[in-house]
Amino acid sequence: MDNSYIMREDNISSEMFLGDLKPWNLQELKKTMKIFVVNYNETEMEFDLVGVHPAIANAFRRILLSEVPTMAIEKVMIYNNTSLIQDEILAHRLGLIPLKADPRRFDFKSEDEGTERDTLEFELKIKCTKNTNAKPDSTNPDELYVNNNVYSKHIKWLPMGRQSNRMKEADVGPVLDDILIAKLRPGHEIDVKMLAVKGIGQDHAKFSPVATATYRLLPQIELVTDVEGEQAVRLQSCFSPGVIGIKEGSNGKKKAYVENARYDSCSRNVLRHNDLKDAVRMGRKRDHFIFTIESTGALTPDNLFLGSVDVLMKKCKDLLDKLNRLES
Amino acid sequence: MGETLKGRKFKVNVNPNTGKRDRHPIKEIQDKWKLVPEFLRTKGLVKQHIDSFNYFINVEIKKIVKANEKVLSDADPLFYVKYLNIHVGAPDVEEGFNISHATSPHECRLRDLTYSAPITVDIEYTRGNTRVARSNLLIGRMPIMLRSSNCVLSDKSEAELAKLNECPYDPGGYFVVKGCEKVILIQEQLSKNRMLIEDDKKGQIQCQVTSSTHDKKSRTNIISKKGRFYLKHNTLQDDIPIMVIFKAMGLQSDQSIVQMVGSEPNIMIQLIPSIEECYTCNVFTQLQALSFIGRKTKQKRFFAPGGKAKPPIDEARDLLATTVLAHVPVVNFNFKLKAIYTALLLRKVIQAKDDPKLIDDRDYYGNKRLELAGSLLSLMFEDCFKRFNSELKMIADKNIPKIKAAQFDIVKHMRQDLITNTLVHAISTGNWTIKRFKMERQGVTQVLSRLSYISALGMMTRVNSQFEKTRKVSGPRSLQPSQWGMLCPSDTPEGEACGLVKNLALMTHITTEMEEEPIAQIAHNIGVEDIFLLHGEEIHAPGIYVVWLNGNILGITGNYKRLVKIFRMLRRCGRINQFVSIYTQHKHRCVYISCDGGRLCRPYIIVEKGVPMVTGRHIEELKQGKRKFQDFLNDGLIEFLDVNEENDSNIALDENGIEENTTHMEIANFTLLGVCAGLIPYPHHNQSPRNTYQCAMGKQAMGTIGYNQRNRIDTLMYNLVYPQAPMVKTKTIEMTHFDKLPAGQNAIVAVMSYSGYDIEDAIILNKASIDRGYGRCLVYRNAKCTLKQYANQTFDRIMGPVVDSETKKPIHRHMPLDADGIASPGEMVKERQVMVNKSMPTVMTGPLNPQAAPEYKDVPITYKGPVPSYVEKVMMSSNNEDAFLIKLLLRQTRRPEIGDKFSSRHGQKGVTGLIVDQEDFPFNDQGVCPDMIMNPHGFPSRMTVGKLIELIAGKAGVLEGKFHYGTAFGGSKVDDVCEELAKNGFHYQGKDIFYSGITGEPLQAYIYSGPVYYQKLKHMVQDKMHARSRGPRAVLTRQPTEGRSRDGGLRLGEMERDCLISYGASMMLVERLMISSDAFDVDVCNLCGRLAYSGWCHGCHSSASVSTIRIPYACKLLFQELQSMNISPRLTLKNYCD
């Protein structure tokens, strides 16, 4: 288990590794760095980032969280709000609704007045009324009233200028339809206009394009001694399902073996068993990052990762430029 | 230890301590705690306030009127007014003349009215020579306690309460007086009419009795001086030898006196000096004794009107009959009972002299009584009703002799505002002045604290002690063993009121007064021999027990065991009220029966022959709703014990503790704690002061205060935007509905150090969590104004905004104003902007110039505070004085910032030290970033293990999707919780691998992390931040003002001054203390040394040698003040350069 952190009972080993002392080399990185996509769908992606220093993996994670831009509602013009929700809270709730709108097609807002290049306009106009068709003895508010729940689907996009040419109605708006914004009762009314702008997560968490972007190190499990019989079953139960397998050993006894350490939750619960404690060695591979990106829905996770690469590249370029300017 | 007997299969356990064989282990009664919520539905917590008030307005008020039913006049012997009945109606509001409509508490809160009901009487009186009867005559208004029997909220369903704008979980039990919610706190005091033996500072034994009847309150002492005994009373000038008292009571022979006190040799010896003294005083007969006492009475300052001064002998007899030991009844001057009583008092003192163990403990809770709103109000009402009647009498005396056209009709002279104002004034100020008892008490009522639901509920269970806060004695402050189960051991404030202000435990009930007659009757039937039939001596015969009822001798019994047993049996089957207590005291050979009000009691499961009466079947029936708490009482399964009886019983904590002689068992052990301490999860794992701290802090936590919070317009209200019910609940939380009206949020906490900004209990917050709404709170304030009409028909008015002539827009100060001159809802108001543009007439009294338009001056209601607010609501109404009332509700939304105070439920408070971006926060394998980082140094010295368990139980709860319980002395077990964690693939101790958000590498240590319920406390930086460079100064001294509210300066105090002096920074001192404070140039005359003015010395009439110096203005002020007192300070000036 070289190049691994060893998970001990009360701490994680943190010896210096020889590799850390070597000067960083781009050529080396190009050779060693690999990416395997393990799992991919519209909103979630899991991939392995192998052979890089944690600083690089962490840079991507940090950028994903806070520097890849998205669109979010920033300004709320309240024309009427007679609901129970206070104006500020309503604005806050609206701001946190993830929007589907490709941020790459927008600029950061610069002037005071929003333009079609940098702003999306939405409208939420809803009024709760009594349902005249409701059964008289009904107590269910969904039946008694109309529009008693305000959902994100009630938000309407108001295209500015030539935005309607550039974008389809389906491409703009809240990612999910069923986000509850407010509850109304007859006579309550919400009439607001919203301006969504491009921003980054550093400014406010609502601009963060990911629900979370994170990684974990690849778990490693090694059986030092043979674990057989009842102990094998017990060992299996100490790890996440599918981590330890049991097969018929040569002597006819059940024998445990490491099937796939990848999905172990690293609970270290083996260490509770004194007899099994010394039979396993557990570790985390230092340069194998299992990266997970959960998108909020504006962009697909692969695009988000590419976005983070772009941001990192731009940052590096900026730094180089500044250094060059210093030299000259 | 165990032994196996031959032929038997089971083990018999022998108790190692007692050596007795234990009984078969009794099976635990499952879910017996379910009795607690059942109990709380009918009794306990706030119900005692309501019960006591109900008793007052339905029963006691009638008794008071009955006792004072006749008003006679000296002027006309035929004149009388007789009250036939009194009735307190339903609360209403009077709007103008004779128009009234039913009201609700919420209307009164909003409109600054008093929630009160009319008191009406039926009377019979004479008008001239005719007898007139009138009914439903209004004599005043009674403030009505919320949820009492006369309140509109009583017995209303949740939907009906919602219609009345009332929260279903609001406890009630308080009053709404002038729009303000007032609680009459429970008052603790020594019990009345009971003997109390104590030793004074000199070690002398004395016996004290505080007698209290409806119209008299007096204190009688039996003291011993130089081996003789005396009676001391504040109406007597000197101490009266006790034998004189006996003789005055008609016991003329020394033998009968001694027999009554006791003819044991040790007692007789002690009596000899007293008997001798009686002889030296030359008192042998009753008449001699009475005249002896008559000589010692204090001269009355006022004689009864019309009456003559009585002869001293009559006066002494009256005094003895009515004032000394007033609670012992004397009928037709038959002093026998009082003589026996006095003899027993004396006997107790003599016995206590020989045996110091007999000295009573003042702090013993059985000697205390709690006064509730009802009894306090009845004192107040009786007082003002008496005053009302004496006023009527005075009016009658004055008016009847006058001959007028109309016949004298007393009804026309009944002023109803006397009673109304007295009651309202008493409740709104908390000053309880009872004239006839010369009682004056402050702080009886308090404003109901509405910071959080729990602070309101906690206030309703508060017990205020009459003890002085300044005295440095530990006795009344310390936790008495007799408070067990009655008062919460944790919930008491720190500091000066520590131990004096207490809180009731969950199951405590306070008794209300009961009729004595039937109980006395029953006792006699069981075999108590009437004391009147006996001579003195039998009382002290061996084996004879004296039976007392509420501090009065009822009789004696020869078989006390039978008496107590049958009495209890009758009580258990409901023949005697469940709150009557009976207990034996062997030291004095007494059986005490109490049925007075104000005793603390709580229910217990009855255990008979080692078996608890409540069985699983009963609990099953309870769960199915077939059985109510009252049924348990009726069936004799449960009974109430008061403190005294509790101390006479053997109570087992649980089934395992039941032994042969056990009489009762606890219902649930967590009821030991009160409401506030009941919120703490795993309090039995915490160091005790931490629980006390949490009890104080839970009252400052913001969250929800009631379902009607959005309809309220309070002076200050804190709400959380997204409150959550705690992950780790307790049974008490569910019973008090804290989970419905929570005050806090479950924060994911990582216990680790981070950045150094977390020292001294500071916490680190995740910025993304705050962005998403963690700890976000709303602060509501109100602005009020009234528009009055004045005597000369002028009135206040509101003008629209002033419009700038150039821009055609309102000027900045009037920006939030609507066309009607009041800020409209949704508008933002900034510092110094006007919310109500009110103006007042300059001439408010006297005639106006009819030609000229009345002049007005602006008195706008402006907004103060550096941070702007939004107007949420505007209310326009009228108040009681027919003035318009305008209330504005102002709102601020605040997100947590550095310096805001947070606390967990374990007395662990801390301020935000740093707010960190999410990407810098550590994260675990699942990608979870905690909301909060707490430094582990908070644990070792505080020993709040409960918090550690809360964290791990909360984490398991999150994973399993359920709430765990941290109920005191129970709750989810740590082992089970750990197993749940392991089952879900987490480390069983709750320690996870975290990665540093900054370097990206795993942290070396495993991090203990999980959800902990955190409260946001009301102390926020925004309300405290303060700085000043220049600003207002005090008028008198010209020094900067004091305090943040007045934009004051920051004082360089004495100690800081000392530092500068010792350092020698003289210029710095001059700058701080004078230049930056109140420097002032004065002219000083060099000739006379006095102050000159404008270069001219008024003393010397010259300007020849006047120089200007700079001194503090306060110094100049001092000189002038001295001058005004004929002291002339003179300054001698010298040139600095010489």
PDB file of C-alpha atoms in Angstrom, chain B residues 331-503:
ATOM      1  CA  VAL B 331     -66.780  32.361  70.196  1.00  0.00           C
ATOM      2  CA  ASN B 332     -68.493  34.348  72.941  1.00  0.00           C
ATOM      3  CA  PHE B 333     -65.187  34.928  74.659  1.00  0.00           C
ATOM      4  CA  ASN B 334     -64.757  31.254  75.303  1.00  0.00           C
ATOM      5  CA  PHE B 335     -60.988  31.114  75.293  1.00  0.00           C
ATOM      6  CA  LYS B 336     -60.601  27.403  75.804  1.00  0.00           C
ATOM      7  CA  LEU B 337     -59.375  26.564  72.319  1.00  0.00           C
ATOM      8  CA  LYS B 338     -57.023  29.486  72.276  1.00  0.00           C
ATOM      9  CA  ALA B 339     -55.715  28.538  75.704  1.00  0.00           C
ATOM     10  CA  ILE B 340     -54.967  25.013  74.575  1.00  0.00           C
ATOM     11  CA  TYR B 341     -53.359  26.384  71.455  1.00  0.00           C
ATOM     12  CA  THR B 342     -51.167  28.697  73.491  1.00  0.00           C
ATOM     13  CA  ALA B 343     -50.327  25.846  75.830  1.00  0.00           C
ATOM     14  CA  LEU B 344     -49.201  23.709  72.923  1.00  0.00           C
ATOM     15  CA  LEU B 345     -47.134  26.573  71.593  1.00  0.00           C
ATOM     16  CA  LEU B 346     -45.472  26.892  74.963  1.00  0.00           C
ATOM     17  CA  ARG B 347     -44.964  23.162  75.205  1.00  0.00           C
ATOM     18  CA  LYS B 348     -43.250  23.146  71.841  1.00  0.00           C
ATOM     19  CA  VAL B 349     -40.871  25.868  72.921  1.00  0.00           C
ATOM     20  CA  ILE B 350     -40.037  24.016  76.122  1.00  0.00           C
ATOM     21  CA  GLN B 351     -39.475  20.774  74.279  1.00  0.00           C
ATOM     22  CA  ALA B 352     -37.314  22.459  71.683  1.00  0.00           C
ATOM     23  CA  LYS B 353     -35.164  23.868  74.442  1.00  0.00           C
ATOM     24  CA  ASP B 354     -34.272  20.361  75.516  1.00  0.00           C
ATOM     25  CA  ASP B 355     -34.050  18.917  72.056  1.00  0.00           C
ATOM     26  CA  PRO B 356     -32.665  21.179  69.330  1.00  0.00           C
ATOM     27  CA  LYS B 357     -33.823  18.670  66.724  1.00  0.00           C
ATOM     28  CA  LEU B 358     -37.340  19.989  67.193  1.00  0.00           C
ATOM     29  CA  ILE B 359     -36.391  23.358  65.777  1.00  0.00           C
ATOM     30  CA  ASP B 360     -38.122  23.816  62.458  1.00  0.00           C
ATOM     31  CA  ASP B 361     -36.350  24.549  59.224  1.00  0.00           C
ATOM     32  CA  ARG B 362     -37.641  27.761  57.687  1.00  0.00           C
ATOM     33  CA  ASP B 363     -36.510  26.724  54.253  1.00  0.00           C
ATOM     34  CA  TYR B 364     -38.258  23.372  54.362  1.00  0.00           C
ATOM     35  CA  TYR B 365     -40.689  23.513  51.490  1.00  0.00           C
ATOM     36  CA  GLY B 366     -43.532  22.032  53.476  1.00  0.00           C
ATOM     37  CA  ASN B 367     -43.520  25.265  55.448  1.00  0.00           C
ATOM     38  CA  LYS B 368     -44.028  27.306  52.294  1.00  0.00           C
ATOM     39  CA  ARG B 369     -47.141  28.327  50.490  1.00  0.00           C
ATOM     40  CA  LEU B 370     -47.362  29.659  46.974  1.00  0.00           C
ATOM     41  CA  GLU B 371     -49.717  32.509  46.300  1.00  0.00           C
ATOM     42  CA  LEU B 372     -51.242  32.577  42.869  1.00  0.00           C
ATOM     43  CA  ALA B 373     -53.003  35.238  40.847  1.00  0.00           C
ATOM     44  CA  GLY B 374     -56.393  34.358  42.284  1.00  0.00           C
ATOM     45  CA  SER B 375     -55.479  34.751  45.926  1.00  0.00           C
ATOM     46  CA  LEU B 376     -53.463  37.885  45.273  1.00  0.00           C
ATOM     47  CA  LEU B 377     -56.308  39.416  43.329  1.00  0.00           C
ATOM     48  CA  SER B 378     -58.821  38.457  45.990  1.00  0.00           C
ATOM     49  CA  LEU B 379     -56.749  40.314  48.592  1.00  0.00           C
ATOM     50  CA  MET B 380     -56.685  43.308  46.310  1.00  0.00           C
ATOM     51  CA  PHE B 381     -60.346  43.085  45.478  1.00  0.00           C
ATOM     52  CA  GLU B 382     -61.443  42.708  49.078  1.00  0.00           C
ATOM     53  CA  ASP B 383     -59.385  45.740  49.977  1.00  0.00           C
ATOM     54  CA  CYS B 384     -60.858  47.950  47.299  1.00  0.00           C
ATOM     55  CA  PHE B 385     -64.353  46.571  47.832  1.00  0.00           C
ATOM     56  CA  LYS B 386     -64.072  47.586  51.465  1.00  0.00           C
ATOM     57  CA  ARG B 387     -62.870  50.985  50.407  1.00  0.00           C
ATOM     58  CA  PHE B 388     -65.720  51.204  47.940  1.00  0.00           C
ATOM     59  CA  ASN B 389     -68.177  50.462  50.733  1.00  0.00           C
ATOM     60  CA  SER B 390     -66.641  52.877  53.189  1.00  0.00           C
ATOM     61  CA  GLU B 391     -66.783  55.523  50.510  1.00  0.00           C
ATOM     62  CA  LEU B 392     -70.463  54.770  50.028  1.00  0.00           C
ATOM     63  CA  LYS B 393     -70.935  55.063  53.749  1.00  0.00           C
ATOM     64  CA  MET B 394     -69.188  58.414  53.806  1.00  0.00           C
ATOM     65  CA  ILE B 395     -71.341  59.688  50.980  1.00  0.00           C
ATOM     66  CA  ALA B 396     -74.435  58.449  52.764  1.00  0.00           C
ATOM     67  CA  ASP B 397     -73.343  60.071  56.037  1.00  0.00           C
ATOM     68  CA  LYS B 398     -72.786  63.346  54.269  1.00  0.00           C
ATOM     69  CA  ASN B 399     -75.822  63.404  52.043  1.00  0.00           C
ATOM     70  CA  ILE B 400     -78.633  61.933  54.098  1.00  0.00           C
ATOM     71  CA  PRO B 401     -78.848  64.867  56.564  1.00  0.00           C
ATOM     72  CA  LYS B 402     -79.051  67.324  53.680  1.00  0.00           C
ATOM     73  CA  ILE B 403     -82.523  68.030  52.529  1.00  0.00           C
ATOM     74  CA  LYS B 404     -82.777  67.923  48.803  1.00  0.00           C
ATOM     75  CA  ALA B 405     -85.508  67.867  46.232  1.00  0.00           C
ATOM     76  CA  ALA B 406     -84.580  64.445  44.998  1.00  0.00           C
ATOM     77  CA  GLN B 407     -84.409  61.617  47.414  1.00  0.00           C
ATOM     78  CA  PHE B 408     -80.981  60.364  48.255  1.00  0.00           C
ATOM     79  CA  ASP B 409     -80.244  57.460  45.975  1.00  0.00           C
ATOM     80  CA  ILE B 410     -77.017  55.680  46.789  1.00  0.00           C
ATOM     81  CA  VAL B 411     -76.880  53.999  43.400  1.00  0.00           C
ATOM     82  CA  LYS B 412     -76.186  57.358  41.787  1.00  0.00           C
ATOM     83  CA  HIS B 413     -73.056  57.641  43.896  1.00  0.00           C
ATOM     84  CA  MET B 414     -71.532  54.298  43.061  1.00  0.00           C
ATOM     85  CA  ARG B 415     -68.378  55.093  41.197  1.00  0.00           C
ATOM     86  CA  GLN B 416     -67.196  52.173  39.182  1.00  0.00           C
ATOM     87  CA  ASP B 417     -63.750  53.535  38.429  1.00  0.00           C
ATOM     88  CA  LEU B 418     -62.466  52.973  41.971  1.00  0.00           C
ATOM     89  CA  ILE B 419     -62.446  49.200  41.676  1.00  0.00           C
ATOM     90  CA  THR B 420     -61.485  49.262  37.997  1.00  0.00           C
ATOM     91  CA  ASN B 421     -58.560  51.589  38.489  1.00  0.00           C
ATOM     92  CA  THR B 422     -57.252  49.860  41.592  1.00  0.00           C
ATOM     93  CA  LEU B 423     -57.165  46.492  39.880  1.00  0.00           C
ATOM     94  CA  VAL B 424     -55.779  47.780  36.602  1.00  0.00           C
ATOM     95  CA  HIS B 425     -53.191  49.895  38.342  1.00  0.00           C
ATOM     96  CA  ALA B 426     -52.082  47.025  40.555  1.00  0.00           C
ATOM     97  CA  ILE B 427     -51.653  44.636  37.658  1.00  0.00           C
ATOM     98  CA  SER B 428     -49.999  47.119  35.349  1.00  0.00           C
ATOM     99  CA  THR B 429     -47.442  48.385  37.869  1.00  0.00           C
ATOM    100  CA  GLY B 430     -47.020  45.299  40.000  1.00  0.00           C
ATOM    101  CA  ASN B 431     -47.346  47.304  43.195  1.00  0.00           C
ATOM    102  CA  TRP B 432     -49.535  45.306  45.518  1.00  0.00           C
ATOM    103  CA  THR B 433     -50.663  47.663  48.245  1.00  0.00           C
ATOM    104  CA  ILE B 434     -53.170  46.179  50.634  1.00  0.00           C
ATOM    105  CA  LYS B 435     -54.093  48.952  53.029  1.00  0.00           C
ATOM    106  CA  ARG B 436     -55.820  46.877  55.677  1.00  0.00           C
ATOM    107  CA  PHE B 437     -52.793  44.587  56.132  1.00  0.00           C
ATOM    108  CA  LYS B 438     -50.333  47.437  55.634  1.00  0.00           C
ATOM    109  CA  MET B 439     -48.833  45.251  52.977  1.00  0.00           C
ATOM    110  CA  GLU B 440     -46.764  46.747  50.231  1.00  0.00           C
ATOM    111  CA  ARG B 441     -45.112  44.628  47.637  1.00  0.00           C
ATOM    112  CA  GLN B 442     -43.362  45.550  44.456  1.00  0.00           C
ATOM    113  CA  GLY B 443     -42.777  43.545  41.347  1.00  0.00           C
ATOM    114  CA  VAL B 444     -45.666  41.162  41.780  1.00  0.00           C
ATOM    115  CA  THR B 445     -46.461  41.352  38.094  1.00  0.00           C
ATOM    116  CA  GLN B 446     -44.114  41.297  35.167  1.00  0.00           C
ATOM    117  CA  VAL B 447     -44.512  41.822  31.459  1.00  0.00           C
ATOM    118  CA  LEU B 448     -44.822  38.460  29.789  1.00  0.00           C
ATOM    119  CA  SER B 449     -41.586  37.875  27.944  1.00  0.00           C
ATOM    120  CA  ARG B 450     -42.376  37.004  24.343  1.00  0.00           C
ATOM    121  CA  LEU B 451     -38.848  36.476  23.096  1.00  0.00           C
ATOM    122  CA  SER B 452     -39.640  32.882  22.396  1.00  0.00           C
ATOM    123  CA  TYR B 453     -42.447  30.515  23.152  1.00  0.00           C
ATOM    124  CA  ILE B 454     -40.420  28.869  25.858  1.00  0.00           C
ATOM    125  CA  SER B 455     -39.642  32.156  27.567  1.00  0.00           C
ATOM    126  CA  ALA B 456     -43.358  32.852  27.808  1.00  0.00           C
ATOM    127  CA  LEU B 457     -44.084  29.378  29.094  1.00  0.00           C
ATOM    128  CA  GLY B 458     -41.146  29.527  31.479  1.00  0.00           C
ATOM    129  CA  MET B 459     -42.442  32.755  32.900  1.00  0.00           C
ATOM    130  CA  MET B 460     -45.781  31.190  33.743  1.00  0.00           C
ATOM    131  CA  THR B 461     -44.090  28.603  35.952  1.00  0.00           C
ATOM    132  CA  ARG B 462     -41.835  31.084  37.711  1.00  0.00           C
ATOM    133  CA  VAL B 463     -41.937  31.282  41.480  1.00  0.00           C
ATOM    134  CA  ASN B 464     -40.868  34.522  43.057  1.00  0.00           C
ATOM    135  CA  SER B 465     -39.646  34.506  46.605  1.00  0.00           C
ATOM    136  CA  GLN B 466     -40.461  37.282  49.020  1.00  0.00           C
ATOM    137  CA  PHE B 467     -36.960  37.137  50.379  1.00  0.00           C
ATOM    138  CA  GLU B 468     -34.730  40.156  50.038  1.00  0.00           C
ATOM    139  CA  LYS B 469     -32.243  39.773  47.245  1.00  0.00           C
ATOM    140  CA  THR B 470     -29.526  41.767  48.914  1.00  0.00           C
ATOM    141  CA  ARG B 471     -29.176  39.667  52.031  1.00  0.00           C
ATOM    142  CA  LYS B 472     -26.244  37.358  51.964  1.00  0.00           C
ATOM    143  CA  VAL B 473     -27.704  34.163  53.284  1.00  0.00           C
ATOM    144  CA  SER B 474     -27.387  30.855  51.586  1.00  0.00           C
ATOM    145  CA  GLY B 475     -30.274  29.050  53.266  1.00  0.00           C
ATOM    146  CA  PRO B 476     -33.214  30.283  51.205  1.00  0.00           C
ATOM    147  CA  ARG B 477     -31.141  30.179  48.036  1.00  0.00           C
ATOM    148  CA  SER B 478     -29.865  26.648  48.238  1.00  0.00           C
ATOM    149  CA  LEU B 479     -31.669  23.675  46.808  1.00  0.00           C
ATOM    150  CA  GLN B 480     -33.742  22.051  49.544  1.00  0.00           C
ATOM    151  CA  PRO B 481     -34.210  18.294  49.454  1.00  0.00           C
ATOM    152  CA  SER B 482     -37.913  18.904  50.040  1.00  0.00           C
ATOM    153  CA  GLN B 483     -38.112  20.714  46.712  1.00  0.00           C
ATOM    154  CA  TRP B 484     -37.592  17.359  45.008  1.00  0.00           C
ATOM    155  CA  GLY B 485     -40.012  16.927  42.186  1.00  0.00           C
ATOM    156  CA  MET B 486     -41.834  20.141  42.970  1.00  0.00           C
ATOM    157  CA  LEU B 487     -39.373  22.722  41.706  1.00  0.00           C
ATOM    158  CA  CYS B 488     -36.922  22.403  38.862  1.00  0.00           C
ATOM    159  CA  PRO B 489     -33.403  21.948  40.250  1.00  0.00           C
ATOM    160  CA  SER B 490     -31.815  23.525  37.184  1.00  0.00           C
ATOM    161  CA  ASP B 491     -33.962  26.460  36.282  1.00  0.00           C
ATOM    162  CA  THR B 492     -32.887  29.408  38.363  1.00  0.00           C
ATOM    163  CA  PRO B 493     -31.201  32.625  37.295  1.00  0.00           C
ATOM    164  CA  GLU B 494     -27.568  33.326  38.041  1.00  0.00           C
ATOM    165  CA  GLY B 495     -26.514  36.277  40.121  1.00  0.00           C
ATOM    166  CA  GLU B 496     -28.501  38.125  42.741  1.00  0.00           C
ATOM    167  CA  ALA B 497     -31.791  36.300  42.299  1.00  0.00           C
ATOM    168  CA  CYS B 498     -30.065  32.894  42.268  1.00  0.00           C
ATOM    169  CA  GLY B 499     -32.154  30.390  44.182  1.00  0.00           C
ATOM    170  CA  LEU B 500     -34.774  32.949  45.083  1.00  0.00           C
ATOM    171  CA  VAL B 501     -36.502  32.804  41.727  1.00  0.00           C
ATOM    172  CA  LYS B 502     -37.475  29.222  41.048  1.00  0.00           C
ATOM    173  CA  ASN B 503     -39.518  27.346  38.498  1.00  0.00           C
TER     174      ASN B 503
END
